[in-house]
């Protein structure tokens, strides 16, 4: 019998072209859910909501109903940004964390890293402002799959098995994860590729969210169930924390690059890291395709940008640096001037005074959306609210317990956020959404696919196919097996510690939709996962 996860020979994908609509996600069933909504009369935003909700069912290894979400929307000639990341509970203080035995850093699992989920609020907010169809209709494809079940795709099964082995070890230590096993390993093991998995409680929760336009999750029945579960098992999240949540509409930020404008959302997300790196690189020649000079400059710019991002970026109401300072052309020149012939150890600059799913959707009317939602690490905190199918994120893990750190934990504060949607325009006209998921790989993936398309004129699919690198820390850079061998040797001579990483999924998973001047949509989808584009 063949194995669904084994492919001994290299294969390649080609770009997808369409005119009336396109939905690009990491799961074929989610792409089709979005396309179904488009063909029912919905627009690109409706399609994205349907696909996002569906991904909580068909890719629970990276996101869930208890996720956060962000979006950049192009709607009727205007750009909008949505930050639907939740704050820490009012009872979650550094002292409370330390009293529970975590003196040095935030734990990655259990109730302590759980912050208020924003994804249901994102779906409701987007539907209310831009959608054509009722939210209940948009969530129904997801509810159908949750209730009736779906067969696991190959890459999903691999991720699920890895997560099961992790949670199995933790389950022996703490019974708080029991509901995770009831929902995600009902047969005492992870479901395998091709096997059916269902979650009827997940379906009921999605329908409650749809029928109440999200109110049940934040101020109704589901909020009560989350509150009860937290109180009974040591959690600090309360229904009052949920009731305070509202998604925030924000103005996207941008830098020019090779005649285009690259857009990200402002902090507390790390999209500004990608923009700072591109701001430095915009003044350098990167046109030689397989030159170690190109990779060296990209790596160095990214390291410098990350040093600043990790030092300065947090909830914007607590930031001591401004977006204008971090994206200042003069600051880019100052930071870029540090890029020399040899690898450097990155340090934050002195400012001048003055587990995740990504999807993209577009319709035939010119509306487009770049959307991302995430549990942070795989299945998130491991907490599943009994009776709901809601898996809760562990976004609070990125808080610091150091009182002098910019991103120090405080009640009601949003942490440094890794998930970032991207968008491209040219001379005020939309080109399209793009994104690469994968924790701290995300701004690195953004930089690489943008350079592939704008420096080397790759089509969207080729831009995603290209071998990737990932800065890890210090002078350490991981590369994929397909990375040019000669470039590896040349980078080593420049002082980079190059490590070959066989797992391609560690280098992020992306989607791109590019709209040409005639209105034709050109899509690329991720070959490192079960990515699929549905088109019309």
Coordinates of C-alpha atoms in Angstrom, one line a residue:
X1 CA 0.0 0.0 0.0
X2 CA 1.3 3.5 -0.9
X3 CA 2.1 6.1 1.7
X4 CA 0.4 9.5 1.4
X5 CA 3.3 11.3 3.0
X6 CA 6.1 9.9 0.8
X7 CA 7.1 11.5 -2.5
X8 CA 10.5 10.2 -3.6
X9 CA 10.9 12.4 -6.7
X10 CA 10.8 16.2 -7.0
X11 CA 7.7 17.7 -8.4
X12 CA 6.8 21.3 -9.3
X13 CA 3.7 23.4 -9.4
X14 CA 2.7 26.0 -11.9
X15 CA 1.1 29.3 -11.3
X16 CA -2.8 29.4 -11.3
X17 CA -4.6 32.0 -13.4
X18 CA -8.2 33.1 -13.2
X19 CA -10.4 36.2 -13.6
X20 CA -13.5 35.9 -11.4
X21 CA -12.0 34.8 -8.1
X22 CA -9.2 33.1 -6.3
X23 CA -8.8 31.6 -2.8
X24 CA -5.3 30.4 -1.8
X25 CA -4.9 28.5 1.5
X26 CA -2.8 25.7 3.0
X27 CA -5.7 23.2 2.7
X28 CA -7.7 22.3 -0.4
X29 CA -11.0 21.9 1.6
X30 CA -10.6 25.4 3.0
X31 CA -9.9 26.9 -0.5
X32 CA -13.0 25.2 -1.8
X33 CA -15.0 26.5 1.1
X34 CA -14.0 30.0 0.2
X35 CA -14.7 29.4 -3.5
X36 CA -18.2 28.0 -2.6
X37 CA -19.0 31.3 -0.9
X38 CA -17.7 33.4 -3.9
X39 CA -20.0 31.4 -6.2
X40 CA -22.9 31.9 -3.8
X41 CA -22.6 35.7 -4.4
X42 CA -20.1 36.6 -1.7
X43 CA -17.0 38.7 -2.2
X44 CA -13.3 38.2 -1.4
X45 CA -13.8 39.1 2.2
X46 CA -16.7 36.6 2.6
X47 CA -14.5 34.0 1.0
X48 CA -11.6 34.6 3.3
X49 CA -13.9 34.3 6.4
X50 CA -15.3 31.0 5.2
X51 CA -11.8 29.7 4.5
X52 CA -10.4 30.9 7.8
X53 CA -13.3 29.3 9.8
X54 CA -12.8 26.1 7.7
X55 CA -9.1 26.1 8.6
X56 CA -9.9 25.8 12.3
X57 CA -11.4 22.4 11.4
X58 CA -9.2 21.1 8.6
X59 CA -5.9 22.4 9.9
X60 CA -6.2 22.5 13.7
X61 CA -2.5 21.9 14.1
X62 CA -1.9 25.6 13.4
X63 CA -5.0 27.4 14.4
X64 CA -8.4 27.2 16.0
X65 CA -11.4 29.1 17.1
X66 CA -9.3 30.3 20.0
X67 CA -6.7 32.0 17.8
X68 CA -5.8 35.6 17.1
X69 CA -6.1 37.0 13.6
X70 CA -4.9 40.0 11.4
X71 CA -6.0 41.2 8.0
X72 CA -5.2 43.7 5.3
X73 CA -8.2 44.4 3.1
X74 CA -8.4 46.1 -0.3
X75 CA -12.1 47.0 -0.7
X76 CA -13.6 49.3 -3.3
X77 CA -10.3 51.2 -3.9
X78 CA -9.3 51.6 -0.2
X79 CA -6.9 49.7 2.1
X80 CA -7.9 48.8 5.6
X81 CA -6.0 47.0 8.4
X82 CA -7.5 44.8 11.2
X83 CA -5.7 43.8 14.4
X84 CA -7.7 41.1 16.1
X85 CA -5.1 40.1 18.7
X86 CA -6.3 39.8 22.3
X87 CA -4.8 41.1 25.5
X88 CA -3.6 39.3 28.5
X89 CA -6.2 38.6 31.3
X90 CA -6.5 41.1 34.1
X91 CA -5.4 38.4 36.6
X92 CA -2.3 37.5 34.6
X93 CA 0.6 39.3 36.3
X94 CA 4.3 38.5 36.5
X95 CA 3.8 37.7 40.2
X96 CA 0.9 35.3 39.4
X97 CA 3.2 33.5 36.9
X98 CA 6.1 33.3 39.4
X99 CA 3.8 32.0 42.1
X100 CA 3.0 29.1 39.8
X101 CA 6.7 28.1 39.5
X102 CA 7.8 30.0 36.4
X103 CA 10.4 32.5 37.6
X104 CA 12.4 33.0 34.4
X105 CA 10.1 32.9 31.4
X106 CA 6.5 32.4 30.4
X107 CA 5.4 28.7 30.0
X108 CA 4.4 27.6 26.6
X109 CA 1.4 25.4 27.5
X110 CA -1.4 25.3 30.0
X111 CA -3.6 28.2 31.0
X112 CA -0.9 30.8 31.8
X113 CA 0.0 31.7 28.2
X114 CA -3.6 32.0 27.1
X115 CA -4.6 35.5 26.0
X116 CA -8.1 36.6 24.8
X117 CA -8.7 35.0 21.4
X118 CA -9.4 37.5 18.6
X119 CA -10.3 35.3 15.6
X120 CA -14.1 35.1 16.1
X121 CA -14.1 38.9 16.5
X122 CA -12.1 39.2 13.3
X123 CA -14.6 37.1 11.3
X124 CA -17.5 39.1 12.7
X125 CA -15.8 42.5 12.2
X126 CA -14.9 41.8 8.6
X127 CA -18.3 40.4 7.8
X128 CA -20.1 43.4 9.3
X129 CA -17.9 46.0 7.5
X130 CA -17.3 44.4 4.1
X131 CA -19.2 41.2 3.7
X132 CA -22.3 40.5 1.6
X133 CA -23.5 37.3 3.2
X134 CA -24.5 36.6 6.8
X135 CA -21.8 35.3 9.1
X136 CA -23.8 32.2 9.8
X137 CA -23.7 31.3 6.1
X138 CA -20.0 31.9 5.9
X139 CA -19.3 29.6 8.8
X140 CA -21.5 26.8 7.6
X141 CA -19.0 25.0 5.3
X142 CA -16.6 24.8 8.3
X143 CA -19.5 23.5 10.5
X144 CA -20.3 20.9 7.9
X145 CA -16.8 19.5 8.0
X146 CA -16.6 19.5 11.8
X147 CA -20.0 17.7 12.1
X148 CA -19.6 15.3 9.2
X149 CA -15.9 14.8 9.3
X150 CA -13.1 15.0 6.7
X151 CA -10.2 12.9 5.7
X152 CA -6.7 14.1 6.9
X153 CA -4.4 15.4 4.2
X154 CA -0.8 14.1 4.1
X155 CA 1.1 17.0 5.6
X156 CA -1.6 17.6 8.2
X157 CA -1.3 14.1 9.4
X158 CA 2.5 14.5 9.9
X159 CA 2.0 17.6 12.0
X160 CA -0.8 16.0 14.0
X161 CA 1.3 13.0 14.8
X162 CA 4.2 15.2 16.0
X163 CA 1.9 17.2 18.2
X164 CA 0.3 14.1 19.6
X165 CA 3.7 12.8 20.7
X166 CA 4.5 16.2 22.4
X167 CA 1.1 16.3 24.2
X168 CA 1.3 12.7 25.2
X169 CA 4.3 13.5 27.3
X170 CA 2.7 16.5 28.9
X171 CA -0.5 14.7 29.5
X172 CA 1.3 12.3 31.9
X173 CA 2.3 15.3 34.0
X174 CA -0.9 17.4 34.0
X175 CA -4.5 16.3 33.5
X176 CA -5.4 19.8 32.3
X177 CA -4.8 18.5 28.7
X178 CA -7.4 15.7 29.0
X179 CA -9.9 17.4 26.7
X180 CA -7.2 17.8 24.0
X181 CA -7.0 14.1 23.8
X182 CA -10.7 13.6 23.9
X183 CA -11.1 15.9 20.9
X184 CA -7.9 15.5 18.8
X185 CA -6.9 11.9 19.7
X186 CA -10.3 10.2 20.3
X187 CA -8.9 6.7 19.4
X188 CA -5.9 7.0 21.7
X189 CA -3.6 8.2 18.9
X190 CA -3.4 10.9 16.2
X191 CA -5.6 10.3 13.1
X192 CA -3.6 9.2 10.1
X193 CA -3.5 10.5 6.5
X194 CA -6.7 9.6 4.8
X195 CA -8.6 8.8 8.0
X196 CA -11.7 10.7 9.0
X197 CA -11.8 13.1 11.9
X198 CA -14.8 15.0 13.2
X199 CA -15.7 17.3 16.1
X200 CA -19.5 17.9 16.5
X201 CA -18.9 20.2 19.4
X202 CA -16.7 22.4 17.2
X203 CA -19.6 22.5 14.7
X204 CA -22.1 23.7 17.3
X205 CA -19.6 26.4 18.5
X206 CA -19.2 27.7 14.9
X207 CA -22.9 27.9 14.4
X208 CA -23.3 29.8 17.7
X209 CA -20.7 32.3 16.6
X210 CA -22.4 32.7 13.2
X211 CA -25.9 33.1 14.6
X212 CA -24.9 35.7 17.2
X213 CA -22.3 37.5 15.0
X214 CA -19.6 36.6 17.5
X215 CA -21.4 37.7 20.6
X216 CA -21.8 34.2 22.0
X217 CA -18.0 33.9 22.2
X218 CA -17.3 37.2 24.0
X219 CA -20.5 38.0 25.9
X220 CA -22.7 34.9 25.8
X221 CA -22.9 31.2 26.2
X222 CA -19.4 30.3 25.0
X223 CA -17.9 33.0 27.2
X224 CA -19.5 31.4 30.2
X225 CA -18.2 28.0 29.2
X226 CA -14.6 29.4 28.8
X227 CA -14.9 31.2 32.2
X228 CA -16.1 28.0 33.9
X229 CA -13.3 25.9 32.4
X230 CA -10.7 28.3 33.5
X231 CA -12.0 28.6 37.1
X232 CA -12.2 24.8 37.4
X233 CA -8.7 24.0 36.1
X234 CA -6.5 26.9 37.4
X235 CA -6.9 29.4 34.5
X236 CA -6.9 33.2 34.9
X237 CA -9.0 34.0 31.8
X238 CA -12.4 35.4 32.8
X239 CA -15.6 36.3 30.9
X240 CA -14.9 39.9 31.8
X241 CA -11.7 39.7 29.8
X242 CA -13.6 38.3 26.8
X243 CA -16.3 41.0 27.1
X244 CA -13.7 43.8 26.9
X245 CA -12.4 42.6 23.5
X246 CA -13.0 44.5 20.3
X247 CA -11.0 44.1 17.1
X248 CA -9.0 47.2 16.2
X249 CA -9.1 48.9 12.8
X250 CA -5.6 50.2 12.1
X251 CA -3.8 52.0 9.2
X252 CA -1.3 49.6 7.4
X253 CA 2.3 50.8 7.2
X254 CA 4.6 50.6 4.1
X255 CA 8.0 51.2 2.6
X256 CA 8.8 51.6 -1.1
X257 CA 10.8 48.8 -2.7
X258 CA 11.8 48.6 -6.4
X259 CA 9.0 50.8 -7.6
X260 CA 6.3 49.1 -5.5
X261 CA 4.9 49.7 -2.0
X262 CA 5.1 46.8 0.5
X263 CA 2.5 46.9 3.2
X264 CA 2.3 45.4 6.7
X265 CA 0.3 46.0 9.8
X266 CA 1.8 48.2 12.6
X267 CA 2.9 46.8 15.9
X268 CA 2.2 44.8 18.1
X269 CA 2.9 42.6 15.0
X270 CA 6.4 41.9 13.6
X271 CA 5.5 43.0 10.1
X272 CA 7.6 46.1 10.7
X273 CA 10.7 43.8 10.8
X274 CA 10.2 42.9 7.2
X275 CA 9.8 46.6 6.3
X276 CA 12.9 47.6 8.2
X277 CA 15.0 45.0 6.3
X278 CA 13.5 46.0 2.9
X279 CA 14.2 49.6 3.8
X280 CA 17.9 48.8 4.2
X281 CA 18.0 46.6 1.1
X282 CA 16.2 49.1 -1.2
X283 CA 19.5 50.9 -1.5
X284 CA 21.5 47.8 -2.5
X285 CA 21.8 45.8 -5.7
X286 CA 20.4 42.3 -5.3
X287 CA 19.9 41.4 -8.9
X288 CA 22.5 38.7 -9.2
X289 CA 20.4 35.6 -8.6
X290 CA 22.7 33.0 -7.0
X291 CA 25.3 35.3 -5.7
X292 CA 26.4 34.9 -2.1
X293 CA 26.5 38.7 -1.9
X294 CA 22.7 38.8 -2.4
X295 CA 22.1 36.3 0.4
X296 CA 24.6 37.8 2.7
X297 CA 23.1 41.3 2.5
X298 CA 19.6 39.9 3.0
X299 CA 20.6 37.9 6.0
X300 CA 22.5 40.9 7.6
X301 CA 19.6 43.3 7.0
X302 CA 17.1 40.9 8.5
X303 CA 19.3 40.3 11.5
X304 CA 19.5 44.0 12.2
X305 CA 15.8 44.4 11.7
X306 CA 15.0 41.6 14.1
X307 CA 17.3 43.0 16.7
X308 CA 15.3 46.2 16.6
X309 CA 12.0 44.4 16.4
X310 CA 12.6 42.2 19.4
X311 CA 13.9 45.2 21.4
X312 CA 11.3 47.8 20.5
X313 CA 8.1 46.1 19.4
X314 CA 5.2 45.3 21.7
X315 CA 1.7 46.6 22.3
X316 CA 1.8 50.0 20.7
X317 CA 0.4 51.7 23.8
X318 CA 3.5 50.5 25.6
X319 CA 6.2 51.2 22.9
X320 CA 8.9 53.7 23.5
X321 CA 9.8 53.8 19.8
X322 CA 7.5 55.0 17.1
X323 CA 6.8 53.4 13.7
X324 CA 8.1 56.6 12.1
X325 CA 11.4 56.3 13.9
X326 CA 11.9 52.6 13.0
X327 CA 11.0 53.2 9.3
X328 CA 12.9 56.4 8.9
X329 CA 15.0 56.5 5.7
X330 CA 17.8 58.0 7.8
X331 CA 17.6 55.2 10.3
X332 CA 17.7 52.7 7.4
X333 CA 20.9 54.2 6.1
X334 CA 22.4 54.2 9.6
X335 CA 21.5 50.5 10.1
X336 CA 22.3 49.4 6.6
X337 CA 25.7 51.0 6.9
X338 CA 26.6 48.3 9.4
X339 CA 26.4 45.6 6.7
X340 CA 29.9 44.7 5.8
X341 CA 31.7 41.8 4.2
X342 CA 31.5 39.5 7.2
X343 CA 28.6 38.2 9.3
X344 CA 27.8 40.4 12.3
X345 CA 26.3 39.8 15.7
X346 CA 23.1 41.8 15.7
X347 CA 22.4 44.4 18.3
X348 CA 19.5 46.8 18.5
X349 CA 20.2 50.3 17.2
X350 CA 20.0 53.7 19.0
X351 CA 17.0 55.3 17.4
X352 CA 17.3 58.7 15.9
X353 CA 15.3 61.2 17.9
X354 CA 12.3 62.8 16.4
X355 CA 1.8 26.8 14.5
X356 CA -0.2 29.6 11.9
X357 CA -2.4 29.6 8.8
X358 CA -2.2 32.2 6.1
X359 CA -4.7 32.7 3.2
X360 CA -5.4 35.2 0.4
X361 CA -8.5 35.8 -1.5
X362 CA -9.6 38.0 -4.4
X363 CA -12.7 38.5 -6.4
X364 CA -13.5 39.7 -9.9
X365 CA -14.5 43.2 -8.7
X366 CA -11.0 44.0 -7.5
X367 CA -11.5 43.3 -3.7
X368 CA -8.7 41.4 -2.1
X369 CA -7.7 40.3 1.4
X370 CA -4.5 39.1 3.1
X371 CA -5.6 37.2 6.2
X372 CA -3.7 35.2 8.9
X373 CA -4.7 33.5 12.1
X374 CA -2.8 31.4 14.5
X375 CA -2.6 29.4 17.8
X376 CA 1.1 30.5 18.0
X377 CA 2.6 27.0 18.6
X378 CA 0.9 24.1 16.8
X379 CA -2.2 23.3 18.8
X380 CA -1.5 26.3 21.0
X381 CA -1.7 26.0 24.8
X382 CA -3.1 22.5 24.7
X383 CA -6.2 23.8 26.5
X384 CA -9.5 22.7 24.9
X385 CA -12.6 24.1 26.5
X386 CA -14.9 21.1 27.3
X387 CA -18.1 20.9 25.3
X388 CA -17.0 23.4 22.6
X389 CA -14.1 22.1 20.5
X390 CA -12.3 25.5 21.2
X391 CA -8.6 25.1 21.4
X392 CA -7.0 28.1 23.0
X393 CA -3.8 29.8 21.8
X394 CA -0.6 30.3 23.8
X395 CA 0.3 33.7 22.5
X396 CA 1.2 34.9 26.0
X397 CA 4.3 32.7 25.8
X398 CA 6.1 35.6 24.0
X399 CA 5.7 37.9 26.9
X400 CA 8.9 38.6 29.0
X401 CA 9.0 38.4 32.8
X402 CA 11.9 40.9 32.8
X403 CA 10.5 44.2 34.2
X404 CA 12.9 46.2 32.1
X405 CA 11.9 44.5 28.8
X406 CA 9.7 46.4 26.3
X407 CA 7.5 43.3 26.0
X408 CA 7.1 42.6 29.8
X409 CA 3.9 41.0 30.8
X410 CA 1.2 43.3 32.1
X411 CA -2.6 42.7 32.6
X412 CA -4.6 43.9 29.6
X413 CA -1.5 44.1 27.4
X414 CA -1.1 42.6 23.9
X415 CA 2.2 40.8 23.4
X416 CA 4.7 41.0 20.5
X417 CA 2.9 39.1 17.8
X418 CA 4.5 36.9 15.1
X419 CA 1.7 36.6 12.6
X420 CA 1.7 39.1 9.8
X421 CA -0.3 39.6 6.6
X422 CA 1.4 41.4 3.7
X423 CA 0.1 43.4 0.7
X424 CA 1.7 45.0 -2.5
X425 CA 0.6 48.1 -4.3
X426 CA 2.1 50.1 -7.2
X427 CA 1.3 53.8 -7.7
X428 CA -1.8 53.5 -5.5
X429 CA -3.2 50.5 -7.4
X430 CA -3.5 47.0 -5.7
X431 CA -1.2 44.3 -6.8
X432 CA -2.2 41.7 -4.3
X433 CA -1.9 39.9 -0.9
X434 CA 1.0 37.7 0.2
X435 CA 2.1 36.0 3.3
X436 CA 4.4 33.3 4.7
X437 CA 3.5 31.7 8.0
X438 CA 5.8 30.2 10.5
X439 CA 6.5 32.1 13.8
X440 CA 9.7 34.1 13.5
X441 CA 10.2 32.8 9.9
X442 CA 7.4 35.1 8.8
X443 CA 9.2 38.4 8.1
X444 CA 12.1 36.4 6.7
X445 CA 9.7 34.7 4.3
X446 CA 8.1 38.0 3.4
X447 CA 11.5 39.5 2.6
X448 CA 12.5 36.5 0.4
X449 CA 9.4 36.1 -1.7
X450 CA 9.2 39.9 -2.2
X451 CA 12.9 39.9 -3.4
X452 CA 12.2 36.8 -5.6
X453 CA 9.3 38.7 -7.3
X454 CA 10.7 42.2 -7.5
X455 CA 14.5 41.7 -7.7
X456 CA 14.4 38.6 -9.9
X457 CA 11.0 38.8 -11.6
X458 CA 9.8 35.3 -10.5
X459 CA 6.1 34.6 -10.9
X460 CA 4.2 34.0 -7.6
X461 CA 4.6 30.2 -7.7
X462 CA 8.3 30.4 -8.5
X463 CA 8.8 32.9 -5.7
X464 CA 7.4 30.4 -3.3
X465 CA 9.2 27.4 -4.7
X466 CA 12.7 29.0 -4.4
X467 CA 14.9 27.5 -1.6
X468 CA 14.8 29.5 1.6
X469 CA 17.1 30.4 4.4
X470 CA 16.2 31.2 8.0
X471 CA 18.2 33.3 10.5
X472 CA 18.1 31.5 13.8
X473 CA 20.3 33.5 16.2
X474 CA 23.7 35.2 16.3
X475 CA 25.5 34.1 13.2
X476 CA 23.5 30.9 12.7
X477 CA 21.5 30.5 9.5
X478 CA 19.6 27.4 8.5
X479 CA 19.1 26.6 4.8
X480 CA 17.0 24.1 2.9
X481 CA 18.6 21.0 1.3
X482 CA 18.0 22.6 -2.2
X483 CA 20.0 25.7 -1.3
X484 CA 23.0 26.3 -3.7
X485 CA 26.0 24.4 -2.4
X486 CA 28.5 27.0 -3.6
X487 CA 26.6 29.8 -2.0
X488 CA 26.7 27.9 1.3
X489 CA 30.5 27.6 1.1
X490 CA 30.8 31.3 0.3
X491 CA 28.6 32.3 3.2
X492 CA 30.6 30.2 5.5
X493 CA 33.7 32.2 4.4
X494 CA 31.9 35.4 5.4
X495 CA 31.5 34.1 8.9
X496 CA 28.0 32.7 8.8
X497 CA 27.3 29.4 10.7
X498 CA 25.3 27.6 8.0
X499 CA 23.2 24.6 9.1
X500 CA 21.3 22.3 6.7
X501 CA 17.8 21.7 8.0
X502 CA 16.0 18.8 6.2
X503 CA 12.5 19.7 7.3
X504 CA 11.2 22.1 4.6
X505 CA 8.1 23.0 6.7
X506 CA 10.5 24.8 9.1
X507 CA 10.9 27.5 6.4
X508 CA 7.4 28.7 6.4
X509 CA 4.3 28.2 4.2
X510 CA 3.0 30.9 2.0
X511 CA 0.4 32.0 -0.5
X512 CA 0.4 34.8 -3.1
X513 CA -2.2 36.4 -5.4
X514 CA -0.9 38.9 -8.0
X515 CA -3.4 41.0 -10.0
X516 CA -2.2 42.2 -13.3
X517 CA -3.5 45.4 -14.9
X518 CA -6.1 43.6 -17.0
X519 CA -7.6 42.2 -13.8
X520 CA -6.3 38.6 -14.3
X521 CA -5.4 36.9 -11.0
X522 CA -2.1 34.9 -10.8
X523 CA -1.7 32.7 -7.8
X524 CA 1.1 30.8 -6.1
X525 CA 0.6 28.3 -3.3
X526 CA 3.0 26.6 -0.9
X527 CA 4.7 23.4 -2.1
X528 CA 6.0 22.7 1.5
X529 CA 2.5 21.8 2.7
X530 CA -1.0 20.8 1.4
X531 CA -1.4 24.2 -0.2
X532 CA -4.1 24.6 -2.8
X533 CA -5.7 27.4 -4.9
X534 CA -9.3 27.4 -5.8
X535 CA -10.0 29.6 -8.8
X536 CA -13.0 30.7 -10.9

